[in-house]
PDB file of C-alpha atoms and ligand atoms in Angstrom:
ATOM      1  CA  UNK A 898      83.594 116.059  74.232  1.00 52.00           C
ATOM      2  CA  UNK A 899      82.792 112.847  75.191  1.00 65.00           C
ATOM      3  CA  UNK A 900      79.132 112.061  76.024  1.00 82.00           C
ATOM      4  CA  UNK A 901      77.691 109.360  78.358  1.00 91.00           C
ATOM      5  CA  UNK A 902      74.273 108.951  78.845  1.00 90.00           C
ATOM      6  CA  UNK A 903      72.813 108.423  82.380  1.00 89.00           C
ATOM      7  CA  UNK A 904      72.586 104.833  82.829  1.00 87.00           C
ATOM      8  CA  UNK A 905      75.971 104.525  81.395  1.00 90.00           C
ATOM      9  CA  UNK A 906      77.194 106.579  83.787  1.00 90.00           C
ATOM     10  CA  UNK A 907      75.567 105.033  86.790  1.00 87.00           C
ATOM     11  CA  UNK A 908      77.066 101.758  85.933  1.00 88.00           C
ATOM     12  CA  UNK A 909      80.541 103.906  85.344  1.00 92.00           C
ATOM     13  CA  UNK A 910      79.981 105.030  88.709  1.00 90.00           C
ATOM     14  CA  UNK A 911      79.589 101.309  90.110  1.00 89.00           C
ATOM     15  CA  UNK A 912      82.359  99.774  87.903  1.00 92.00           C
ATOM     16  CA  UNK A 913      84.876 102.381  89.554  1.00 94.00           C
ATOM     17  CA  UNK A 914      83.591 102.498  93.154  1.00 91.00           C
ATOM     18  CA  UNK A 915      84.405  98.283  92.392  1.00 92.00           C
ATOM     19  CA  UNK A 916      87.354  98.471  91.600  1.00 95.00           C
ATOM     20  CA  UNK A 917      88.485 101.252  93.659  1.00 94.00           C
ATOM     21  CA  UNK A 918      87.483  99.586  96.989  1.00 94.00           C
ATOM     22  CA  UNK A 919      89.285  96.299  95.229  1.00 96.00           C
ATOM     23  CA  UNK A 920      92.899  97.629  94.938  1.00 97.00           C
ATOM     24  CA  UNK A 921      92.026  99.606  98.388  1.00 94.00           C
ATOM     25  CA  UNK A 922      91.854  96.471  99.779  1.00 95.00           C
ATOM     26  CA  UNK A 923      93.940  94.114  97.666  1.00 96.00           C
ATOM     27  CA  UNK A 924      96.622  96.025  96.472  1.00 97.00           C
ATOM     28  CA  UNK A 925      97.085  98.878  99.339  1.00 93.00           C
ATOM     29  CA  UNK A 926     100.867  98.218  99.539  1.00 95.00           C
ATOM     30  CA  UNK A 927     101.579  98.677  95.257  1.00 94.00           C
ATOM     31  CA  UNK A 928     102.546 101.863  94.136  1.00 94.00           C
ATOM     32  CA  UNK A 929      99.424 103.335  92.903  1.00 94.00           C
ATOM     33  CA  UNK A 930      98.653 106.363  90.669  1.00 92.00           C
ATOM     34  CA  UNK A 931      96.248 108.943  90.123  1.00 91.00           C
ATOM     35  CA  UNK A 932      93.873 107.678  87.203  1.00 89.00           C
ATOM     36  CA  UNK A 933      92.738 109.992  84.161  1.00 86.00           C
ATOM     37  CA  UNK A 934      88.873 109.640  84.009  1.00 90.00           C
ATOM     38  CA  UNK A 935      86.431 110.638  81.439  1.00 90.00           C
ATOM     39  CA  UNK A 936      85.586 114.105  82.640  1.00 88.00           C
ATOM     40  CA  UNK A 937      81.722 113.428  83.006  1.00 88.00           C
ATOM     41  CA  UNK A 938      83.143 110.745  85.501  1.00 90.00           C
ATOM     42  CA  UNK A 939      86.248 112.071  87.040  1.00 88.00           C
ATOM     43  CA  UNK A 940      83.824 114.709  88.625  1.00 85.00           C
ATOM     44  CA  UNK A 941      81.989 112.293  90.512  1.00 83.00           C
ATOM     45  CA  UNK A 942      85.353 111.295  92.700  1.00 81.00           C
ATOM     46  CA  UNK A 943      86.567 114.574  94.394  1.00 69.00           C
ATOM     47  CA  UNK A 944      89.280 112.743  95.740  1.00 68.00           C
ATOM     48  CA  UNK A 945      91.972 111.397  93.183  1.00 76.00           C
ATOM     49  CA  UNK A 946      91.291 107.896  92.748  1.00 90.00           C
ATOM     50  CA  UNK A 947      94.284 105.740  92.360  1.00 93.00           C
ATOM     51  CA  UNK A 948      94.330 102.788  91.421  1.00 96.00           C
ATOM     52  CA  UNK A 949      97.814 100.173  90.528  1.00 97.00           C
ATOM     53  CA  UNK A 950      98.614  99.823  87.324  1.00 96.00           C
ATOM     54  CA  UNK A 951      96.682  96.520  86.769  1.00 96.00           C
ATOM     55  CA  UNK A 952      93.616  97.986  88.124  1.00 97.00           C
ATOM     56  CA  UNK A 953      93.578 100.894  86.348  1.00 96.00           C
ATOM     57  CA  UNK A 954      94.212  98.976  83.109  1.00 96.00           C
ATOM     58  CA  UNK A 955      91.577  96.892  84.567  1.00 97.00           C
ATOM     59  CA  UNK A 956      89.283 100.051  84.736  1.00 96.00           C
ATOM     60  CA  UNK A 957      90.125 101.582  81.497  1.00 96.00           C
ATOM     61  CA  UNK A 958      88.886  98.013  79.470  1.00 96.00           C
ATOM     62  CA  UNK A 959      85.789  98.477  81.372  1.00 95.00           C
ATOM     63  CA  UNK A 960      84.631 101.647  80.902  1.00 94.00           C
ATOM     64  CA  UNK A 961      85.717 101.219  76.749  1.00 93.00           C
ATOM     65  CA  UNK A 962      83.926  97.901  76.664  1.00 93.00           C
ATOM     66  CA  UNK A 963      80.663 100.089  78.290  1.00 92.00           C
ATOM     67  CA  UNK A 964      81.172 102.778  76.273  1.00 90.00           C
ATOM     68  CA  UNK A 965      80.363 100.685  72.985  1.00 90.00           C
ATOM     69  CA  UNK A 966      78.250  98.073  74.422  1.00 88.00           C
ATOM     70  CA  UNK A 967      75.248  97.845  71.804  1.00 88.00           C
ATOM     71  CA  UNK A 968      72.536  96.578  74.137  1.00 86.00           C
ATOM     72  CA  UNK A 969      69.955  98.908  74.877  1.00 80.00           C
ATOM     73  CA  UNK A 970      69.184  98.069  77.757  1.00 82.00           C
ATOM     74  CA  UNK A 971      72.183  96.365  79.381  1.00 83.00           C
ATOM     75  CA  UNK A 972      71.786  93.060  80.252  1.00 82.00           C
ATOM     76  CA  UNK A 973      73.645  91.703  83.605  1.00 79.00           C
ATOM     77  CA  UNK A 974      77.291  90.737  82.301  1.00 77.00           C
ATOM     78  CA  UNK A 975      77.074  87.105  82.963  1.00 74.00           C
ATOM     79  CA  UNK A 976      73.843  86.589  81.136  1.00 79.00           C
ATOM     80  CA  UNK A 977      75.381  88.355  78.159  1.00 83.00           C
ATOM     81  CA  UNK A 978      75.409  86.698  74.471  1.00 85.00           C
ATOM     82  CA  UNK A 979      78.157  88.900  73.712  1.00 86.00           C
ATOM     83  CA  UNK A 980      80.724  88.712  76.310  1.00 84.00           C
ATOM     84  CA  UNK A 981      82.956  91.405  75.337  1.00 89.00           C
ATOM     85  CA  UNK A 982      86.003  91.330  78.166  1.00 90.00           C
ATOM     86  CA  UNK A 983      89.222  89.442  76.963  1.00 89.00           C
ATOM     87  CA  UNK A 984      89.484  86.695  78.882  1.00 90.00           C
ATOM     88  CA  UNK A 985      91.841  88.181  81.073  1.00 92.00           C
ATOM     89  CA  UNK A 986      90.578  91.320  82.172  1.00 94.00           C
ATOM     90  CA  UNK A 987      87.172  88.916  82.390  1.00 91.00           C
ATOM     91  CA  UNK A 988      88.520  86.706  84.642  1.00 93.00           C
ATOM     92  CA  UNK A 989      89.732  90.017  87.018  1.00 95.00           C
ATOM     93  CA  UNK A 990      86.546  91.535  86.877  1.00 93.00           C
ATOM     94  CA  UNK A 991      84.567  88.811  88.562  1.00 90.00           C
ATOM     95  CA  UNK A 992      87.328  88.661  91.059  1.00 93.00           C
ATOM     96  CA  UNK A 993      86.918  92.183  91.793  1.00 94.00           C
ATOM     97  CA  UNK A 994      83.090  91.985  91.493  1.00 89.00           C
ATOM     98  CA  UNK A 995      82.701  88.819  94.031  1.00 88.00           C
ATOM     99  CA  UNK A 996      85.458  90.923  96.825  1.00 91.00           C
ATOM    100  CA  UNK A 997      83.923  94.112  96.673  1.00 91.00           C
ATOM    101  CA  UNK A 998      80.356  93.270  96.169  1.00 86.00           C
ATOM    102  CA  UNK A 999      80.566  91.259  99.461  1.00 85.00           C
ATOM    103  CA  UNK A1000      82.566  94.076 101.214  1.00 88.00           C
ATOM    104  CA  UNK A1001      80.174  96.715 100.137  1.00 83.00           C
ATOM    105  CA  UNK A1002      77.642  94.922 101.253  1.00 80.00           C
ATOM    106  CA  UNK A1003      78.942  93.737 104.365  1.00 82.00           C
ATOM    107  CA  UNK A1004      79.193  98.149 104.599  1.00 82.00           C
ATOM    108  CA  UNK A1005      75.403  98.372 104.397  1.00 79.00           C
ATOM    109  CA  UNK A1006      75.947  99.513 100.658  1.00 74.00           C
ATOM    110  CA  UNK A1007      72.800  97.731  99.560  1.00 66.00           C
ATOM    111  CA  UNK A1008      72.188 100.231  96.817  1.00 67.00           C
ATOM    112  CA  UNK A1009      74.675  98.106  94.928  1.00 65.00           C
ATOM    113  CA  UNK A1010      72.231  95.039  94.741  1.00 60.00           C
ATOM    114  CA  UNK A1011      70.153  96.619  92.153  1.00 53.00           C
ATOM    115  CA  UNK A1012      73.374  97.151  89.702  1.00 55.00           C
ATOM    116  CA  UNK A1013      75.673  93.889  90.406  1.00 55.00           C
ATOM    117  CA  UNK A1014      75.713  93.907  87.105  1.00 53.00           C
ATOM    118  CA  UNK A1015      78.616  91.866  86.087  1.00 50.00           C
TER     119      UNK A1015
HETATM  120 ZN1   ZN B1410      95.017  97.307  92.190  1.00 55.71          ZN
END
């Protein structure tokens, strides 16, 4: 049984909620799957959440990568030493940060200021 602590799973919460309303928007017309979740997480979203393939590969590097993260506390992505994304999945998560970050906001979700985190 997998535990994540609190703020890990608040920024869990935010990662998928990013990159959910990303492929919403982006990739509405893929074929897109229902995505396993760690449990602690997958009860948050009531509704499946399904994401493309890419995104949910996307997803899946993300929550790993915060999963084993060693800084206590978190600092904001881009003023991390470490830098722990491949360069790939790096690149796609500040594209998917910078869309939905604006859209969310543009939706009044201004919660999301205090943890735009990457
Ligand atoms: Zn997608």
């Amino acid at each position: 049984m997998e535990q994540f602590t609190k703020t890990q799973l608040k920024d869990l919460r935010v990662l998928t909620d990013f990159v959910r309303t990303y492929c919403n928007a982006r990739h509405a017309t893929t074929e897109r799957h229902s995505c396993e979740l760690p449990s602690q997480l997958a009860r948050h979203y009531r509704a499946d959440l399904k994401l493309c393939p890419e995104c949910a590969g996307l997803l899946a590097h993300g929550i790993s990568k915060r999963r084993t993260c060693p800084l206590e506390p978190k600092p904001a992505c881009k003023e991390c030493r470490i830098h722990c994304y491949g360069k790939e999945y790096r690149a796609k998560i500040r594209e998917v940060m910078a869309f939905s970050g604006r859209r969310l906001l543009l939706r009044g979700r201004l919660d999301y200021l205090w943890h735009y985190f990457f």
